[in-house]
């Protein structure tokens, strides 16, 4: 693949979209062509699947159905959006990827990691990111930042114990997946953004 694939992960309210926007501005100023996209979603069909997954009315959805829908949205998003951009030589900045499935459906819901690895291996074929930036802020602080959970969002309504398991799950994943790097987010959003840009430059993922 010609382009670089950069993934942002973290708990709700960790500041992924803000950091992606700041990185995008930095890359635009440097003339680095890139796209911003997200999971679940990032293409027409995947955005439709997203609405089904997150719809607060779908409270009866089984954990298995949820995991398969995330993987289905992922397969379509890769084909429609990620692969074409990488082939064009553009850098892809993606909000969430398989690590969200491992953290939320695995550590959060309690599904086995081997089941999740299996369905996701089928969905994603060869697409592994060049780096996964985990924005490290505990779930309780992250929810405070965004002023509580959204009542219409099924995942945000899963409760504080669920989100604490997700955060600790990410910490485990950092040990299991060498592509994952934790970014300390205790400073201002500009300090975090400068750390991210420096890290990506150091790794040769964005030009100097
Ligand atoms: P999103 O709006 O992206 O949440 P946030 O803005 O907080 O990142 O909604 C995505 C939700 O879906 C979020 O609660 C995390 C969850 N999710 C999973 O549970 N598994 C997955 O594989 C993915 C991609 C997301």
XYZ file of N, CA and C and ligand atoms in Angstrom:
649
model
N 0.837 -1.207 0.000
C 0.000 0.000 0.000
C 0.872 1.257 0.000
N 0.460 2.240 -0.764
C 1.283 3.453 -0.855
C 1.080 4.383 0.349
N -0.194 4.484 0.816
C -0.487 5.420 1.907
C -0.265 4.796 3.278
N -0.252 5.639 4.287
C -0.114 5.164 5.672
C -1.496 5.098 6.321
N -1.626 4.126 7.226
C -2.922 3.883 7.876
C -2.718 4.141 9.376
N -3.342 5.226 9.867
C -3.156 5.654 11.260
C -4.506 5.585 11.980
N -4.546 4.838 13.069
C -5.805 4.622 13.796
C -5.750 5.308 15.162
N -6.871 5.916 15.549
C -7.023 6.497 16.886
C -7.968 5.614 17.685
N -7.592 5.292 18.911
C -8.458 4.502 19.794
C -8.548 5.186 21.151
N -9.588 4.845 21.893
C -9.734 5.383 23.248
C -11.174 5.280 23.708
N -11.378 5.611 24.991
C -12.725 5.571 25.556
C -13.556 6.736 25.021
N -14.880 6.683 25.269
C -15.769 7.780 24.853
C -15.239 9.079 25.481
N -15.178 10.135 24.683
C -14.773 11.429 25.238
C -13.273 11.567 25.465
N -12.478 10.643 24.952
C -11.019 10.731 25.138
C -10.416 11.849 24.298
N -11.191 12.346 23.338
C -10.708 13.462 22.517
C -10.199 13.026 21.156
N -10.667 11.851 20.683
C -10.176 11.344 19.399
C -10.500 12.299 18.260
N -11.751 12.760 18.214
C -12.104 13.610 17.055
C -11.348 14.939 17.085
N -11.146 15.498 18.282
C -10.373 16.746 18.381
C -8.941 16.505 17.911
N -8.337 15.419 18.373
C -6.943 15.144 17.995
C -6.827 14.828 16.504
N -7.814 14.163 15.963
C -7.778 13.877 14.521
C -7.874 15.180 13.729
N -8.732 16.088 14.196
C -8.888 17.370 13.500
C -7.581 18.175 13.569
N -6.949 18.208 14.754
C -5.701 18.972 14.902
C -4.587 18.366 14.043
N -4.535 17.023 13.996
C -3.513 16.379 13.162
C -3.787 16.664 11.683
N -5.053 16.649 11.324
C -5.425 16.927 9.932
C -4.983 18.342 9.538
N -5.191 19.312 10.438
C -4.777 20.697 10.146
C -3.252 20.768 9.958
N -2.547 20.049 10.821
C -1.072 20.017 10.753
C -0.619 19.408 9.426
N -1.275 18.307 9.028
C -0.888 17.635 7.787
C -1.230 18.491 6.568
N -2.362 19.180 6.630
C -2.750 20.055 5.519
C -1.703 21.157 5.362
N -1.265 21.736 6.494
C -0.259 22.811 6.441
C 1.051 22.296 5.833
N 1.316 21.015 6.019
C 2.551 20.435 5.465
C 2.345 19.868 4.066
N 1.123 19.954 3.574
C 0.847 19.458 2.218
C 0.799 17.942 2.114
N 0.445 17.265 3.223
C 0.362 15.792 3.185
C -1.089 15.396 2.907
N -1.334 14.712 1.789
C -2.729 14.384 1.447
C -3.228 13.237 2.323
N -4.434 13.415 2.796
C -4.981 12.453 3.756
C -6.507 12.522 3.770
N -7.113 11.493 4.360
C -8.564 11.537 4.610
C -8.809 11.254 6.090
N -9.973 11.752 6.551
C -10.429 11.467 7.912
C -11.646 10.564 7.785
N -11.656 9.485 8.544
C -12.822 8.620 8.480
C -13.071 7.980 9.846
N -14.172 7.233 9.960
C -14.487 6.700 11.291
C -15.158 5.338 11.202
N -15.086 4.619 12.309
C -15.809 3.358 12.478
C -16.713 3.459 13.689
N -17.850 2.822 13.741
C -18.470 2.234 12.564
C -18.986 3.349 11.679
N -18.859 3.210 10.374
C -19.319 4.236 9.431
C -18.269 4.475 8.377
N -18.194 5.722 7.900
C -17.162 6.077 6.934
C -17.469 5.699 5.499
N -18.643 5.114 5.262
C -19.128 4.891 3.890
C -20.644 4.734 4.029
N -21.390 4.851 2.912
C -22.861 4.892 3.014
C -23.424 3.673 3.742
N -23.012 2.480 3.288
C -23.579 1.249 3.874
C -23.145 1.137 5.343
N -21.893 1.458 5.619
C -21.393 1.335 7.004
C -22.056 2.351 7.936
N -22.413 3.531 7.400
C -23.141 4.504 8.235
C -24.547 3.976 8.544
N -25.149 3.237 7.587
C -26.476 2.645 7.863
C -26.352 1.600 8.962
N -25.287 0.787 8.883
C -25.086 -0.239 9.927
C -24.847 0.456 11.270
N -24.108 1.564 11.254
C -23.834 2.317 12.488
C -25.142 2.717 13.181
N -26.103 3.208 12.372
C -27.369 3.655 12.980
C -28.066 2.501 13.691
N -28.032 1.298 13.080
C -28.662 0.120 13.711
C -27.940 -0.214 15.017
N -26.604 -0.231 14.966
C -25.833 -0.632 16.163
C -26.082 0.320 17.331
N -26.031 1.629 17.047
C -26.051 2.597 18.158
C -27.461 2.967 18.608
N -28.472 2.644 17.809
C -29.854 3.022 18.115
C -30.263 2.550 19.529
N -30.574 3.515 20.384
C -30.955 3.216 21.765
C -32.172 2.288 21.857
N -32.992 2.224 20.786
C -34.186 1.349 20.806
C -33.820 -0.130 20.644
N -32.616 -0.402 20.144
C -32.216 -1.800 19.911
C -31.606 -2.432 21.162
N -32.298 -2.266 22.280
C -31.708 -2.739 23.539
C -31.655 -4.267 23.612
N -32.402 -4.968 22.734
C -32.383 -6.439 22.770
C -31.265 -7.041 21.920
N -30.450 -6.215 21.298
C -29.402 -6.759 20.418
C -28.462 -7.664 21.201
N -28.187 -8.850 20.654
C -27.284 -9.761 21.358
C -25.833 -9.281 21.172
N -24.976 -9.734 22.077
C -23.562 -9.340 21.983
C -22.943 -9.876 20.692
N -23.388 -11.082 20.287
C -22.838 -11.694 19.068
C -23.247 -10.879 17.842
N -24.540 -10.465 17.808
C -25.029 -9.650 16.689
C -24.238 -8.343 16.637
N -24.056 -7.721 17.788
C -23.312 -6.453 17.861
C -21.893 -6.627 17.288
N -21.212 -7.694 17.713
C -19.828 -7.921 17.251
C -19.787 -8.142 15.740
N -20.761 -8.896 15.226
C -20.779 -9.173 13.783
C -21.128 -7.917 12.988
N -22.007 -7.084 13.521
C -22.348 -5.836 12.809
C -21.151 -4.889 12.747
N -20.388 -4.799 13.838
C -19.181 -3.956 13.790
C -18.215 -4.500 12.735
N -18.071 -5.840 12.696
C -17.143 -6.433 11.710
C -17.665 -6.214 10.286
N -18.988 -6.299 10.106
C -19.587 -6.094 8.775
C -19.367 -4.653 8.317
N -19.609 -3.705 9.218
C -19.399 -2.286 8.876
C -17.936 -2.059 8.507
N -17.061 -2.744 9.216
C -15.606 -2.612 8.980
C -15.230 -3.110 7.583
N -15.750 -4.275 7.199
C -15.418 -4.849 5.882
C -15.828 -3.890 4.766
N -17.020 -3.316 4.884
C -17.531 -2.415 3.844
C -16.742 -1.100 3.813
N -16.428 -0.599 4.981
C -15.667 0.658 5.094
C -14.266 0.505 4.487
N -13.657 -0.667 4.714
C -12.328 -0.912 4.135
C -12.407 -0.886 2.614
N -13.418 -1.581 2.087
C -13.537 -1.676 0.622
C -13.903 -0.333 -0.009
N -14.814 0.399 0.632
C -15.329 1.646 0.020
C -14.393 2.831 0.217
N -13.734 2.900 1.368
C -13.067 4.141 1.760
C -11.564 3.967 2.016
N -11.205 2.989 2.848
C -9.804 2.901 3.298
C -8.886 2.419 2.172
N -9.225 1.280 1.563
C -8.336 0.732 0.529
C -8.144 1.709 -0.635
N -9.228 2.314 -1.182
C -9.011 3.252 -2.295
C -8.088 4.418 -1.912
N -8.228 4.942 -0.692
C -7.377 6.073 -0.284
C -5.922 5.623 -0.166
N -5.692 4.447 0.431
C -4.307 3.953 0.576
C -3.687 3.712 -0.794
N -4.493 3.197 -1.723
C -3.978 2.957 -3.072
C -3.636 4.263 -3.789
N -4.395 5.312 -3.488
C -4.086 6.624 -4.078
C -2.849 7.257 -3.427
N -2.348 6.634 -2.364
C -1.160 7.159 -1.682
C -1.501 8.149 -0.588
N -2.787 8.207 -0.217
C -3.178 9.144 0.842
C -3.040 8.473 2.208
N -2.767 9.289 3.212
C -2.747 8.779 4.581
C -4.187 8.715 5.074
N -4.522 7.616 5.749
C -5.873 7.458 6.295
C -5.810 7.656 7.806
N -6.577 8.634 8.304
C -6.721 8.838 9.752
C -8.083 8.276 10.128
N -8.074 7.198 10.896
C -9.343 6.489 11.164
C -9.661 6.484 12.660
N -10.880 6.924 12.959
C -11.394 6.944 14.331
C -11.920 5.543 14.659
N -11.153 4.752 15.394
C -11.453 3.388 15.840
C -11.210 2.333 14.761
N -10.908 1.098 15.237
C -10.694 -0.051 14.344
C -10.902 -1.326 15.158
N -10.282 -2.449 14.757
C -10.532 -3.722 15.450
C -10.272 -3.672 16.952
N -9.396 -2.766 17.374
C -9.042 -2.694 18.804
C -10.253 -2.253 19.627
N -11.163 -1.481 18.989
C -12.423 -1.140 19.671
C -13.267 -2.396 19.862
N -13.295 -3.266 18.856
C -14.064 -4.516 19.009
C -13.472 -5.365 20.132
N -12.138 -5.437 20.192
C -11.520 -6.249 21.251
C -11.817 -5.628 22.625
N -11.710 -4.287 22.717
C -11.910 -3.631 24.019
C -13.388 -3.664 24.440
N -14.304 -3.297 23.516
C -15.724 -3.158 23.887
C -16.459 -4.500 23.885
N -16.352 -5.249 22.764
C -17.081 -6.515 22.700
C -16.336 -7.610 23.479
N -15.002 -7.518 23.524
C -14.213 -8.502 24.260
C -14.215 -8.214 25.757
N -13.426 -7.237 26.162
C -13.300 -6.944 27.606
C -14.593 -6.362 28.171
N -15.313 -5.545 27.389
C -16.542 -4.926 27.896
C -17.698 -5.918 27.996
N -18.051 -6.558 26.871
C -19.200 -7.484 26.861
C -18.851 -8.876 27.362
N -17.566 -9.233 27.254
C -17.161 -10.571 27.718
C -17.100 -11.624 26.623
N -17.157 -11.226 25.336
C -16.980 -12.208 24.263
C -15.508 -12.611 24.187
N -15.267 -13.838 23.662
C -13.875 -14.299 23.658
C -13.064 -13.559 22.595
N -11.813 -13.255 22.958
C -10.944 -12.544 22.013
C -10.695 -13.398 20.777
N -10.660 -14.741 20.941
C -10.376 -15.570 19.757
C -11.548 -15.513 18.768
N -12.793 -15.474 19.288
C -13.958 -15.316 18.387
C -13.863 -13.974 17.655
N -13.509 -12.924 18.386
C -13.431 -11.585 17.775
C -12.286 -11.508 16.767
N -11.175 -12.164 17.078
C -10.052 -12.164 16.124
C -10.449 -12.908 14.855
N -11.210 -13.989 15.040
C -11.618 -14.788 13.878
C -12.559 -14.007 12.959
N -13.615 -13.408 13.512
C -14.562 -12.700 12.630
C -13.902 -11.464 12.019
N -12.987 -10.858 12.750
C -12.334 -9.666 12.206
C -11.257 -10.013 11.192
N -10.608 -11.151 11.354
C -9.618 -11.570 10.345
C -10.353 -11.739 9.011
N -11.557 -12.305 9.065
C -12.371 -12.482 7.860
C -12.761 -11.126 7.284
N -13.096 -10.165 8.133
C -13.565 -8.854 7.660
C -12.437 -8.001 7.103
N -11.263 -8.081 7.704
C -10.285 -7.054 7.333
C -9.191 -7.525 6.400
N -9.134 -8.819 6.130
C -8.110 -9.349 5.218
C -6.739 -8.820 5.623
N -6.126 -7.986 4.743
C -4.720 -7.647 5.016
C -4.534 -6.294 5.693
N -5.613 -5.633 6.038
C -5.458 -4.237 6.455
C -5.152 -4.044 7.934
N -3.860 -3.991 8.242
C -3.472 -3.653 9.604
C -2.862 -2.257 9.588
N -3.181 -1.446 10.595
C -2.648 -0.080 10.618
C -1.136 -0.027 10.831
N -0.535 1.072 10.381
C 0.888 1.287 10.630
C 1.119 1.656 12.080
N 0.125 2.331 12.680
C 0.224 2.677 14.108
C -1.189 2.867 14.660
N -1.345 2.539 15.942
C -2.612 2.749 16.643
C -2.317 3.640 17.841
N -2.873 4.850 17.839
C -2.634 5.796 18.927
C -3.756 5.628 19.946
N -3.416 5.128 21.110
C -4.426 4.978 22.166
C -4.387 6.232 23.035
N -5.452 7.014 22.987
C -5.517 8.241 23.793
C -5.866 7.834 25.213
N -4.864 7.912 26.061
C -4.966 7.304 27.382
C -5.582 8.252 28.397
N -6.875 8.052 28.631
C -7.561 8.787 29.699
C -8.642 7.855 30.242
N -8.641 7.603 31.555
C -9.606 6.657 32.127
C -11.043 7.035 31.783
N -11.909 6.011 31.640
C -13.264 6.247 31.134
C -14.036 7.252 31.986
N -13.842 7.216 33.326
C -14.634 8.150 34.148
C -14.260 9.604 33.854
N -12.946 9.870 33.646
C -12.526 11.245 33.314
C -13.033 11.628 31.930
N -13.021 10.646 31.034
C -13.450 10.928 29.659
C -14.936 11.305 29.644
N -15.758 10.591 30.398
C -17.192 10.922 30.436
C -17.433 12.298 31.053
N -16.608 12.620 32.074
C -16.722 13.963 32.671
C -16.492 15.039 31.625
N -15.456 14.803 30.793
C -15.114 15.778 29.757
C -16.269 16.009 28.805
N -17.013 14.915 28.502
C -18.100 15.096 27.537
C -19.452 15.303 28.239
N -19.418 15.592 29.522
C -20.612 15.906 30.317
C -21.639 14.769 30.307
N -21.170 13.530 30.538
C -22.073 12.401 30.731
C -22.405 11.654 29.450
N -23.138 10.528 29.645
C -23.459 9.640 28.526
C -24.670 10.140 27.749
N -24.645 9.935 26.432
C -25.752 10.323 25.551
C -26.914 9.331 25.728
N -28.118 9.804 26.117
C -29.237 8.885 26.371
C -29.695 8.115 25.130
N -29.378 8.630 23.913
C -29.814 7.946 22.685
C -28.753 7.011 22.117
N -27.623 6.892 22.793
C -26.532 6.066 22.259
C -26.430 4.789 23.088
N -26.747 3.642 22.449
C -26.809 2.361 23.150
C -25.480 2.011 23.834
N -24.350 2.321 23.177
C -23.049 1.969 23.765
C -22.730 2.866 24.959
N -23.035 4.152 24.821
C -22.735 5.060 25.944
C -23.599 4.728 27.156
N -24.766 4.105 26.901
C -25.671 3.761 27.994
C -25.294 2.454 28.706
N -24.196 1.837 28.295
C -23.856 0.511 28.845
C -23.395 0.554 30.310
N -23.175 1.735 30.865
C -22.874 1.830 32.302
C -21.395 1.997 32.599
N -21.126 2.539 33.814
C -19.744 2.896 34.136
C -18.863 1.660 34.333
N -19.430 0.541 34.852
C -18.601 -0.664 35.059
C -18.153 -1.197 33.693
N -19.078 -1.179 32.726
C -18.743 -1.613 31.369
C -17.586 -0.764 30.821
N -17.701 0.560 30.949
C -16.683 1.443 30.369
C -15.349 1.339 31.116
N -15.402 1.017 32.391
C -14.148 0.790 33.135
C -13.475 -0.485 32.604
N -14.268 -1.533 32.303
C -13.679 -2.767 31.738
C -13.049 -2.478 30.381
N -13.716 -1.626 29.601
C -13.183 -1.265 28.275
C -11.815 -0.600 28.431
N -11.718 0.347 29.354
C -10.450 1.061 29.556
C -9.346 0.074 29.957
N -9.666 -0.817 30.906
C -8.649 -1.778 31.331
C -8.329 -2.760 30.211
N -9.316 -3.051 29.384
C -9.092 -3.896 28.208
C -8.077 -3.265 27.268
N -8.219 -1.980 27.040
C -7.246 -1.288 26.176
C -5.835 -1.427 26.741
N -5.732 -1.319 28.064
C -4.411 -1.422 28.693
C -3.792 -2.808 28.431
N -4.647 -3.854 28.468
C -4.170 -5.211 28.151
C -3.751 -5.292 26.693
N -4.570 -4.698 25.814
C -4.293 -4.765 24.372
C -2.956 -4.105 24.034
N -2.612 -3.057 24.791
C -1.322 -2.388 24.570
C -0.168 -3.370 24.725
N -0.377 -4.357 25.604
C 0.684 -5.353 25.809
C 0.692 -6.405 24.696
N -0.496 -6.641 24.107
C -0.624 -7.732 23.131
C -0.311 -7.302 21.698
N -0.576 -6.028 21.393
C -0.435 -5.567 20.003
C 0.658 -4.500 19.909
N 1.785 -4.850 19.277
C 2.915 -3.907 19.212
C 2.609 -2.644 18.393
N 1.577 -2.697 17.539
C 1.233 -1.464 16.780
C 0.649 -0.396 17.687
N 0.187 -0.801 18.880
C -0.504 0.158 19.758
C 0.492 0.949 20.609
N 0.263 2.277 20.651
C 1.100 3.161 21.455
C 0.188 4.043 22.299
N 0.458 4.134 23.586
C -0.371 4.991 24.441
C 0.117 6.436 24.351
N -0.837 7.358 24.288
C -0.509 8.784 24.283
C -1.109 9.377 25.559
N -0.249 9.926 26.399
C -0.703 10.528 27.655
C -1.474 11.811 27.331
N -2.716 11.878 27.798
C -3.586 13.013 27.436
C -3.828 13.935 28.617
N -2.919 13.933 29.601
C -3.195 14.739 30.793
C -2.957 16.235 30.561
N -2.250 16.594 29.515
C -2.002 18.022 29.228
C -3.141 18.644 28.434
N -2.891 19.824 27.871
C -3.917 20.474 27.053
C -4.041 19.735 25.724
N -5.120 20.037 24.988
C -5.299 19.359 23.708
C -4.169 19.708 22.736
N -3.581 20.904 22.888
C -2.481 21.301 21.997
C -1.197 20.553 22.358
N -0.996 20.333 23.663
C 0.182 19.556 24.076
C 0.066 18.118 23.568
N -1.125 17.550 23.701
C -1.328 16.180 23.209
C -1.103 16.127 21.705
N -1.618 17.126 21.005
C -1.479 17.147 19.553
C -0.007 17.235 19.137
N 0.769 18.055 19.858
C 2.197 18.179 19.539
C 2.911 16.848 19.782
N 2.498 16.132 20.855
C 3.103 14.819 21.141
C 2.820 13.846 20.004
N 1.586 13.871 19.523
C 1.185 12.945 18.448
C 1.979 13.243 17.172
N 2.078 14.526 16.822
C 2.806 14.887 15.593
C 4.277 14.461 15.710
N 4.880 14.699 16.887
C 6.296 14.334 17.078
C 6.480 12.821 16.966
N 5.552 12.071 17.557
C 5.638 10.608 17.518
C 5.529 10.090 16.078
N 4.591 10.646 15.329
C 4.393 10.190 13.949
C 5.592 10.550 13.073
N 6.183 11.700 13.343
C 7.376 12.096 12.572
C 8.549 11.177 12.902
N 8.702 10.909 14.193
C 9.778 10.022 14.647
C 9.673 8.642 13.989
N 8.414 8.165 13.834
C 8.215 6.846 13.226
C 8.225 6.886 11.697
N 8.424 8.074 11.141
C 8.454 8.202 9.676
C 7.087 8.076 9.029
N 6.016 8.338 9.798
C 4.661 8.159 9.255
C 4.084 9.453 8.683
N 4.627 10.585 9.083
C 4.291 11.847 8.394
C 5.600 12.586 8.145
N 5.684 13.246 6.982
C 6.946 13.876 6.588
C 7.282 15.055 7.484
N 8.527 15.355 7.618
C 8.972 16.501 8.403
C 8.736 17.798 7.679
P -18.563 6.910 18.360
O -19.509 7.987 18.047
O -17.417 6.706 17.437
O -18.045 7.072 19.827
P -16.913 8.071 20.264
O -17.222 9.381 19.577
O -17.019 8.109 21.729
O -15.647 7.456 19.783
O -19.413 5.597 18.481
C -18.893 4.395 18.333
C -19.304 3.534 19.488
O -19.146 2.195 19.085
C -18.433 3.723 20.712
O -19.241 3.541 21.859
C -17.465 2.566 20.632
C -18.265 1.496 19.963
N -17.505 0.521 19.169
C -17.493 -0.813 19.563
O -18.089 -1.151 20.599
N -16.853 -1.729 18.796
C -16.216 -1.401 17.636
O -15.625 -2.278 16.954
C -16.232 -0.019 17.228
C -15.547 0.398 15.963
C -16.889 0.912 18.027
